[in-house]
Structure formats: C-alpha cells, structure tokens
Amino acid sequence: MGSLDDLYSSTPRVNGQEFIRTGYYNLVDYDGDGVYNGDFDNVPFGYPVRPQRTWAATVGAKYKAWRLSVQFYGTQNTNRNYSSRTFSNGIDTFFRHELGYWTKDNPSGTRTQPTFAFGQGASDPRSNFFDGSLTRLRSIALNYRVPKETCEKLGVKGLSIFANGNNLFLWTDLPDDREFNSSQTQDSSFRGDYPTMARINFGFNLDF
C-alpha cells in the first residue's frame, strides 16, 4: 500500500485492522468473502525454515610440496524469518536501508517497515522473510612440506607449515551472517543472534 487511498480501498481485516499503515502489504481475500481472515485466507507461501536441499563439496590439489583443500557448503529451497526485536534486544538488522523496506522516501520498497510490536498484528510476518539459500566457503587449508634437505640443515626430521581458515566467505541474500535465529531454535535459552565467526590459523609441525 503506497498511500492512504490504497490503505482505505484495501480488503479490510477481521483482526488487526487498526494496526495497518501505509507501506503494508495489500493481502488477498483468498476465499472471496469480502474480508481478510487469517483462518480462511492464509495460504502457504515460500519454503520451509528447514532447507529442502543441502549439499557439501570438497576439492583438493597437490603440487610438489604444496597441498590445498577447500570445502563448500550450501542450502537451497528455504526461507528465514528474522523476527522483530523489542527494545531489550534491539539490533539494527531491520533498519538497514539496503534491505529495501518501504518508506516515504523509498516508495518502491518491497518490504514493510517492521515495528516494535505495539500490539497484535503490528507487523506482517512476510516483511521479515528472506530467501535462506546460501553457499558458504566453510574451510580452506594450505600446507607446505619443507624439503628434506632443508630439514636436515635445520636438524629436524620433518617440517611442514600450514594455514587454514573457517567461514571465510558467504554468498547469500540474507541480511547478516547467521543461519538461525531465535524463532528457529528449540532451546529458548539460545537466541541465535551471535554472528557466525570467521577463523584463520597459522602454524607448523615439527618431526624431531
């Protein structure tokens, strides 16, 4: 709904009509009874929270003393619902301009601006649904085996130098790098708001 005229000419809701505002979705009266009732007009849309398809792929290469291993992980056919937070758990996920929310200055936005839930029906859940498909560079490892002649000069039997990393890159339309949040966890004590961490390690192995 881009204007007040669009709002007043839209299908009235049985519940939560007092909470709609400009920029909200104009919902379809699916059963054609003249009003929008969640019991009869709600129809499935999108994909389930749990991905219908997951995959992983590992590739490796060897060249002389070098070893390389790369692992990718991905999900398809899934949606993620990023629930609105209250003031006690406020984060800026839902107020980033690049997410495309509808505002007066961005009338072509495709998502309704969420609220802090000042009452029932204050926000349409579709506004927080995102395509959960992703491809993650889960891990990469590089190893160099020092030549035997060099090891003898150093007084060791063997020496290898390595570098590896986890969660180094993510290709997705999700607004941030966390695959789950509180609405998808069974354990209410784990809110799932902590971002996925990237890790890089360097080291060496010695054989005496």
PDB file of C-alpha atoms in Angstrom:
ATOM      1  CA  MET A   1       0.000   0.000   0.000  1.00  0.00           C
ATOM      2  CA  GLY A   2       1.727   3.130  -1.164  1.00  0.00           C
ATOM      3  CA  SER A   3      -0.746   5.775   0.087  1.00  0.00           C
ATOM      4  CA  LEU A   4      -3.723   6.384   2.377  1.00  0.00           C
ATOM      5  CA  ASP A   5      -6.052   5.889  -0.599  1.00  0.00           C
ATOM      6  CA  ASP A   6      -4.547   2.442  -1.165  1.00  0.00           C
ATOM      7  CA  LEU A   7      -4.959   1.670   2.526  1.00  0.00           C
ATOM      8  CA  TYR A   8      -8.652   2.583   2.745  1.00  0.00           C
ATOM      9  CA  SER A   9      -9.534   0.815  -0.503  1.00  0.00           C
ATOM     10  CA  SER A  10      -7.795  -2.421   0.509  1.00  0.00           C
ATOM     11  CA  THR A  11      -9.528  -5.549   1.795  1.00  0.00           C
ATOM     12  CA  PRO A  12     -10.437  -4.988   5.479  1.00  0.00           C
ATOM     13  CA  ARG A  13      -9.011  -7.358   8.075  1.00  0.00           C
ATOM     14  CA  VAL A  14     -11.079  -9.131  10.695  1.00  0.00           C
ATOM     15  CA  ASN A  15      -8.195  -8.872  13.185  1.00  0.00           C
ATOM     16  CA  GLY A  16      -5.567  -6.140  13.459  1.00  0.00           C
ATOM     17  CA  GLN A  17      -7.222  -3.646  11.086  1.00  0.00           C
ATOM     18  CA  GLU A  18      -6.356  -0.803  13.486  1.00  0.00           C
ATOM     19  CA  PHE A  19      -2.651  -1.547  13.169  1.00  0.00           C
ATOM     20  CA  ILE A  20      -2.220  -1.356   9.391  1.00  0.00           C
ATOM     21  CA  ARG A  21      -0.476   1.689   7.952  1.00  0.00           C
ATOM     22  CA  THR A  22       0.921   2.972   4.669  1.00  0.00           C
ATOM     23  CA  GLY A  23       3.505   0.649   3.203  1.00  0.00           C
ATOM     24  CA  TYR A  24       1.781  -2.542   4.428  1.00  0.00           C
ATOM     25  CA  TYR A  25       1.029  -5.423   2.096  1.00  0.00           C
ATOM     26  CA  ASN A  26      -2.400  -5.467   0.456  1.00  0.00           C
ATOM     27  CA  LEU A  27      -3.367  -9.062   1.282  1.00  0.00           C
ATOM     28  CA  VAL A  28      -5.504 -11.195  -0.993  1.00  0.00           C
ATOM     29  CA  ASP A  29      -9.034 -12.167   0.080  1.00  0.00           C
ATOM     30  CA  TYR A  30      -8.419 -15.784  -0.894  1.00  0.00           C
ATOM     31  CA  ASP A  31     -11.895 -17.170  -0.112  1.00  0.00           C
ATOM     32  CA  GLY A  32     -13.691 -14.123  -1.567  1.00  0.00           C
ATOM     33  CA  ASP A  33     -15.886 -13.304   1.445  1.00  0.00           C
ATOM     34  CA  GLY A  34     -15.018  -9.580   1.416  1.00  0.00           C
ATOM     35  CA  VAL A  35     -12.681  -9.577   4.422  1.00  0.00           C
ATOM     36  CA  TYR A  36      -9.239 -10.911   5.247  1.00  0.00           C
ATOM     37  CA  ASN A  37      -9.483 -13.565   7.967  1.00  0.00           C
ATOM     38  CA  GLY A  38      -6.355 -15.432   8.984  1.00  0.00           C
ATOM     39  CA  ASP A  39      -8.328 -18.663   9.482  1.00  0.00           C
ATOM     40  CA  PHE A  40      -9.509 -18.892   5.857  1.00  0.00           C
ATOM     41  CA  ASP A  41      -7.283 -16.567   3.822  1.00  0.00           C
ATOM     42  CA  ASN A  42      -3.874 -17.806   4.985  1.00  0.00           C
ATOM     43  CA  VAL A  43      -2.252 -19.899   2.253  1.00  0.00           C
ATOM     44  CA  PRO A  44       1.240 -21.404   2.084  1.00  0.00           C
ATOM     45  CA  PHE A  45       3.964 -19.280   0.569  1.00  0.00           C
ATOM     46  CA  GLY A  46       7.698 -19.586   0.185  1.00  0.00           C
ATOM     47  CA  TYR A  47       9.697 -22.537   1.508  1.00  0.00           C
ATOM     48  CA  PRO A  48      10.032 -24.156   4.950  1.00  0.00           C
ATOM     49  CA  VAL A  49      12.554 -22.968   7.549  1.00  0.00           C
ATOM     50  CA  ARG A  50      14.483 -26.232   7.281  1.00  0.00           C
ATOM     51  CA  PRO A  51      16.189 -26.387   3.867  1.00  0.00           C
ATOM     52  CA  GLN A  52      14.727 -28.858   1.422  1.00  0.00           C
ATOM     53  CA  ARG A  53      18.179 -29.371  -0.047  1.00  0.00           C
ATOM     54  CA  THR A  54      21.662 -29.166   1.478  1.00  0.00           C
ATOM     55  CA  TRP A  55      24.984 -30.023  -0.093  1.00  0.00           C
ATOM     56  CA  ALA A  56      28.695 -30.019   0.580  1.00  0.00           C
ATOM     57  CA  ALA A  57      31.667 -30.295  -1.742  1.00  0.00           C
ATOM     58  CA  THR A  58      35.362 -30.750  -1.022  1.00  0.00           C
ATOM     59  CA  VAL A  59      38.080 -30.206  -3.610  1.00  0.00           C
ATOM     60  CA  GLY A  60      41.814 -30.620  -3.239  1.00  0.00           C
ATOM     61  CA  ALA A  61      45.012 -30.094  -5.181  1.00  0.00           C
ATOM     62  CA  LYS A  62      48.639 -31.167  -4.860  1.00  0.00           C
ATOM     63  CA  TYR A  63      51.685 -29.613  -6.454  1.00  0.00           C
ATOM     64  CA  LYS A  64      55.152 -30.722  -5.394  1.00  0.00           C
ATOM     65  CA  ALA A  65      55.388 -29.863  -1.676  1.00  0.00           C
ATOM     66  CA  TRP A  66      52.103 -27.919  -1.602  1.00  0.00           C
ATOM     67  CA  ARG A  67      48.694 -29.269  -0.501  1.00  0.00           C
ATOM     68  CA  LEU A  68      45.418 -27.381  -0.835  1.00  0.00           C
ATOM     69  CA  SER A  69      41.956 -28.382   0.384  1.00  0.00           C
ATOM     70  CA  VAL A  70      38.743 -26.344   0.029  1.00  0.00           C
ATOM     71  CA  GLN A  71      35.270 -27.190   1.342  1.00  0.00           C
ATOM     72  CA  PHE A  72      31.986 -25.537   0.378  1.00  0.00           C
ATOM     73  CA  TYR A  73      28.562 -25.908   1.994  1.00  0.00           C
ATOM     74  CA  GLY A  74      25.174 -24.766   0.746  1.00  0.00           C
ATOM     75  CA  THR A  75      21.393 -24.814   1.266  1.00  0.00           C
ATOM     76  CA  GLN A  76      18.504 -24.235  -1.149  1.00  0.00           C
ATOM     77  CA  ASN A  77      14.700 -24.011  -1.007  1.00  0.00           C
ATOM     78  CA  THR A  78      14.363 -22.408   2.398  1.00  0.00           C
ATOM     79  CA  ASN A  79      13.161 -19.152   3.943  1.00  0.00           C
ATOM     80  CA  ARG A  80      14.394 -17.500   7.132  1.00  0.00           C
ATOM     81  CA  ASN A  81      12.143 -15.426   9.343  1.00  0.00           C
ATOM     82  CA  TYR A  82      14.160 -12.716  11.075  1.00  0.00           C
ATOM     83  CA  SER A  83      11.823 -11.856  13.945  1.00  0.00           C
ATOM     84  CA  SER A  84      11.485  -8.243  15.046  1.00  0.00           C
ATOM     85  CA  ARG A  85      13.269  -7.426  18.291  1.00  0.00           C
ATOM     86  CA  THR A  86      11.990  -5.424  21.229  1.00  0.00           C
ATOM     87  CA  PHE A  87      13.924  -2.603  22.886  1.00  0.00           C
ATOM     88  CA  SER A  88      15.525  -5.125  25.267  1.00  0.00           C
ATOM     89  CA  ASN A  89      17.105  -6.977  22.320  1.00  0.00           C
ATOM     90  CA  GLY A  90      17.467  -4.156  19.843  1.00  0.00           C
ATOM     91  CA  ILE A  91      19.690  -4.711  16.827  1.00  0.00           C
ATOM     92  CA  ASP A  92      19.975  -2.806  13.575  1.00  0.00           C
ATOM     93  CA  THR A  93      19.258  -5.760  11.264  1.00  0.00           C
ATOM     94  CA  PHE A  94      15.858  -4.417  10.209  1.00  0.00           C
ATOM     95  CA  PHE A  95      16.759  -0.784   9.710  1.00  0.00           C
ATOM     96  CA  ARG A  96      19.440  -1.033   7.073  1.00  0.00           C
ATOM     97  CA  HIS A  97      18.432   0.943   4.001  1.00  0.00           C
ATOM     98  CA  GLU A  98      19.806  -1.652   1.603  1.00  0.00           C
ATOM     99  CA  LEU A  99      17.221  -4.224   2.760  1.00  0.00           C
ATOM    100  CA  GLY A 100      14.635  -2.444   0.617  1.00  0.00           C
ATOM    101  CA  TYR A 101      11.971  -1.560   3.214  1.00  0.00           C
ATOM    102  CA  TRP A 102       9.107   0.682   2.150  1.00  0.00           C
ATOM    103  CA  THR A 103       9.441   4.253   3.379  1.00  0.00           C
ATOM    104  CA  LYS A 104       8.142   7.628   2.248  1.00  0.00           C
ATOM    105  CA  ASP A 105      11.484   8.240   0.549  1.00  0.00           C
ATOM    106  CA  ASN A 106      11.624   4.697  -0.863  1.00  0.00           C
ATOM    107  CA  PRO A 107       8.086   4.046  -2.210  1.00  0.00           C
ATOM    108  CA  SER A 108       9.283   1.213  -4.448  1.00  0.00           C
ATOM    109  CA  GLY A 109      10.483  -0.846  -1.450  1.00  0.00           C
ATOM    110  CA  THR A 110       9.160  -4.396  -1.393  1.00  0.00           C
ATOM    111  CA  ARG A 111       9.216  -4.988   2.374  1.00  0.00           C
ATOM    112  CA  THR A 112       7.024  -3.450   5.052  1.00  0.00           C
ATOM    113  CA  GLN A 113       8.864  -1.489   7.699  1.00  0.00           C
ATOM    114  CA  PRO A 114       8.718  -3.564  10.923  1.00  0.00           C
ATOM    115  CA  THR A 115       7.677  -2.126  14.276  1.00  0.00           C
ATOM    116  CA  PHE A 116       8.492  -2.840  17.899  1.00  0.00           C
ATOM    117  CA  ALA A 117       5.216  -4.809  18.112  1.00  0.00           C
ATOM    118  CA  PHE A 118       2.997  -2.311  19.938  1.00  0.00           C
ATOM    119  CA  GLY A 119       0.097  -4.755  19.832  1.00  0.00           C
ATOM    120  CA  GLN A 120      -1.317  -7.731  17.994  1.00  0.00           C
ATOM    121  CA  GLY A 121      -0.947  -7.606  14.231  1.00  0.00           C
ATOM    122  CA  ALA A 122       1.510  -4.719  14.358  1.00  0.00           C
ATOM    123  CA  SER A 123       3.704  -6.262  11.684  1.00  0.00           C
ATOM    124  CA  ASP A 124       3.105  -8.645   8.815  1.00  0.00           C
ATOM    125  CA  PRO A 125       5.465 -11.651   9.121  1.00  0.00           C
ATOM    126  CA  ARG A 126       6.139 -11.606   5.383  1.00  0.00           C
ATOM    127  CA  SER A 127       8.176  -8.433   5.855  1.00  0.00           C
ATOM    128  CA  ASN A 128      10.872 -10.402   7.690  1.00  0.00           C
ATOM    129  CA  PHE A 129      11.048 -13.420   5.365  1.00  0.00           C
ATOM    130  CA  PHE A 130      14.237 -13.784   3.360  1.00  0.00           C
ATOM    131  CA  ASP A 131      15.479 -16.303   0.851  1.00  0.00           C
ATOM    132  CA  GLY A 132      17.635 -18.567   3.016  1.00  0.00           C
ATOM    133  CA  SER A 133      19.654 -20.066   0.162  1.00  0.00           C
ATOM    134  CA  LEU A 134      23.375 -19.759   0.717  1.00  0.00           C
ATOM    135  CA  THR A 135      26.782 -21.008  -0.333  1.00  0.00           C
ATOM    136  CA  ARG A 136      29.486 -20.843   2.299  1.00  0.00           C
ATOM    137  CA  LEU A 137      33.220 -21.234   1.977  1.00  0.00           C
ATOM    138  CA  ARG A 138      33.291 -23.458   5.038  1.00  0.00           C
ATOM    139  CA  SER A 139      37.012 -24.177   5.181  1.00  0.00           C
ATOM    140  CA  ILE A 140      40.260 -23.833   3.290  1.00  0.00           C
ATOM    141  CA  ALA A 141      43.615 -25.337   4.223  1.00  0.00           C
ATOM    142  CA  LEU A 142      47.066 -24.824   2.689  1.00  0.00           C
ATOM    143  CA  ASN A 143      50.096 -26.904   3.677  1.00  0.00           C
ATOM    144  CA  TYR A 144      53.731 -26.716   2.591  1.00  0.00           C
ATOM    145  CA  ARG A 145      56.115 -29.576   3.311  1.00  0.00           C
ATOM    146  CA  VAL A 146      59.665 -28.259   3.670  1.00  0.00           C
ATOM    147  CA  PRO A 147      62.159 -30.252   1.540  1.00  0.00           C
ATOM    148  CA  LYS A 148      64.172 -32.954   3.285  1.00  0.00           C
ATOM    149  CA  GLU A 149      67.475 -31.234   2.534  1.00  0.00           C
ATOM    150  CA  THR A 150      66.352 -28.075   4.301  1.00  0.00           C
ATOM    151  CA  CYS A 151      65.101 -30.082   7.289  1.00  0.00           C
ATOM    152  CA  GLU A 152      68.496 -31.774   7.625  1.00  0.00           C
ATOM    153  CA  LYS A 153      70.188 -28.392   7.747  1.00  0.00           C
ATOM    154  CA  LEU A 154      67.758 -27.345  10.494  1.00  0.00           C
ATOM    155  CA  GLY A 155      68.416 -30.533  12.445  1.00  0.00           C
ATOM    156  CA  VAL A 156      64.883 -31.910  12.246  1.00  0.00           C
ATOM    157  CA  LYS A 157      63.374 -34.927  10.508  1.00  0.00           C
ATOM    158  CA  GLY A 158      60.452 -33.071   9.030  1.00  0.00           C
ATOM    159  CA  LEU A 159      58.828 -29.645   8.935  1.00  0.00           C
ATOM    160  CA  SER A 160      55.518 -28.506   7.464  1.00  0.00           C
ATOM    161  CA  ILE A 161      53.968 -25.047   7.541  1.00  0.00           C
ATOM    162  CA  PHE A 162      50.204 -24.608   7.322  1.00  0.00           C
ATOM    163  CA  ALA A 163      47.460 -22.007   7.181  1.00  0.00           C
ATOM    164  CA  ASN A 164      43.738 -22.680   7.390  1.00  0.00           C
ATOM    165  CA  GLY A 165      40.509 -20.808   7.830  1.00  0.00           C
ATOM    166  CA  ASN A 166      36.800 -21.387   8.510  1.00  0.00           C
ATOM    167  CA  ASN A 167      33.720 -19.452   7.373  1.00  0.00           C
ATOM    168  CA  LEU A 168      35.760 -17.059   5.258  1.00  0.00           C
ATOM    169  CA  PHE A 169      33.085 -16.073   2.731  1.00  0.00           C
ATOM    170  CA  LEU A 170      29.326 -16.293   2.251  1.00  0.00           C
ATOM    171  CA  TRP A 171      27.165 -15.887  -0.865  1.00  0.00           C
ATOM    172  CA  THR A 172      23.537 -15.208   0.157  1.00  0.00           C
ATOM    173  CA  ASP A 173      20.673 -12.699   0.152  1.00  0.00           C
ATOM    174  CA  LEU A 174      20.309 -12.945   3.933  1.00  0.00           C
ATOM    175  CA  PRO A 175      20.829  -9.624   5.756  1.00  0.00           C
ATOM    176  CA  ASP A 176      23.611 -10.918   8.010  1.00  0.00           C
ATOM    177  CA  ASP A 177      25.764 -13.977   8.588  1.00  0.00           C
ATOM    178  CA  ARG A 178      23.777 -16.158  10.954  1.00  0.00           C
ATOM    179  CA  GLU A 179      21.941 -19.158   9.636  1.00  0.00           C
ATOM    180  CA  PHE A 180      19.485 -19.359  12.546  1.00  0.00           C
ATOM    181  CA  ASN A 181      17.778 -17.027  14.963  1.00  0.00           C
ATOM    182  CA  SER A 182      15.511 -17.363  17.997  1.00  0.00           C
ATOM    183  CA  SER A 183      12.363 -18.292  16.053  1.00  0.00           C
ATOM    184  CA  GLN A 184      14.045 -21.410  14.644  1.00  0.00           C
ATOM    185  CA  THR A 185      15.615 -22.857  17.792  1.00  0.00           C
ATOM    186  CA  GLN A 186      14.013 -25.341  20.159  1.00  0.00           C
ATOM    187  CA  ASP A 187      16.160 -24.181  23.084  1.00  0.00           C
ATOM    188  CA  SER A 188      14.729 -20.836  24.197  1.00  0.00           C
ATOM    189  CA  SER A 189      17.917 -20.052  26.116  1.00  0.00           C
ATOM    190  CA  PHE A 190      19.848 -19.874  22.839  1.00  0.00           C
ATOM    191  CA  ARG A 191      18.698 -16.828  20.921  1.00  0.00           C
ATOM    192  CA  GLY A 192      20.958 -17.411  17.941  1.00  0.00           C
ATOM    193  CA  ASP A 193      21.765 -13.714  17.497  1.00  0.00           C
ATOM    194  CA  TYR A 194      25.525 -14.188  17.662  1.00  0.00           C
ATOM    195  CA  PRO A 195      27.123 -13.923  14.215  1.00  0.00           C
ATOM    196  CA  THR A 196      28.997 -16.741  12.546  1.00  0.00           C
ATOM    197  CA  MET A 197      32.676 -16.275  13.311  1.00  0.00           C
ATOM    198  CA  ALA A 198      35.473 -16.432  10.738  1.00  0.00           C
ATOM    199  CA  ARG A 199      38.688 -18.070  11.965  1.00  0.00           C
ATOM    200  CA  ILE A 200      42.203 -18.053  10.495  1.00  0.00           C
ATOM    201  CA  ASN A 201      45.026 -20.191  11.883  1.00  0.00           C
ATOM    202  CA  PHE A 202      48.743 -20.344  11.130  1.00  0.00           C
ATOM    203  CA  GLY A 203      51.204 -22.885  12.439  1.00  0.00           C
ATOM    204  CA  PHE A 204      53.834 -25.509  11.787  1.00  0.00           C
ATOM    205  CA  ASN A 205      54.513 -29.159  12.590  1.00  0.00           C
ATOM    206  CA  LEU A 206      57.973 -30.441  13.528  1.00  0.00           C
ATOM    207  CA  ASP A 207      59.270 -34.003  13.469  1.00  0.00           C
ATOM    208  CA  PHE A 208      62.392 -34.478  15.597  1.00  0.00           C
TER     209      PHE A 208
END
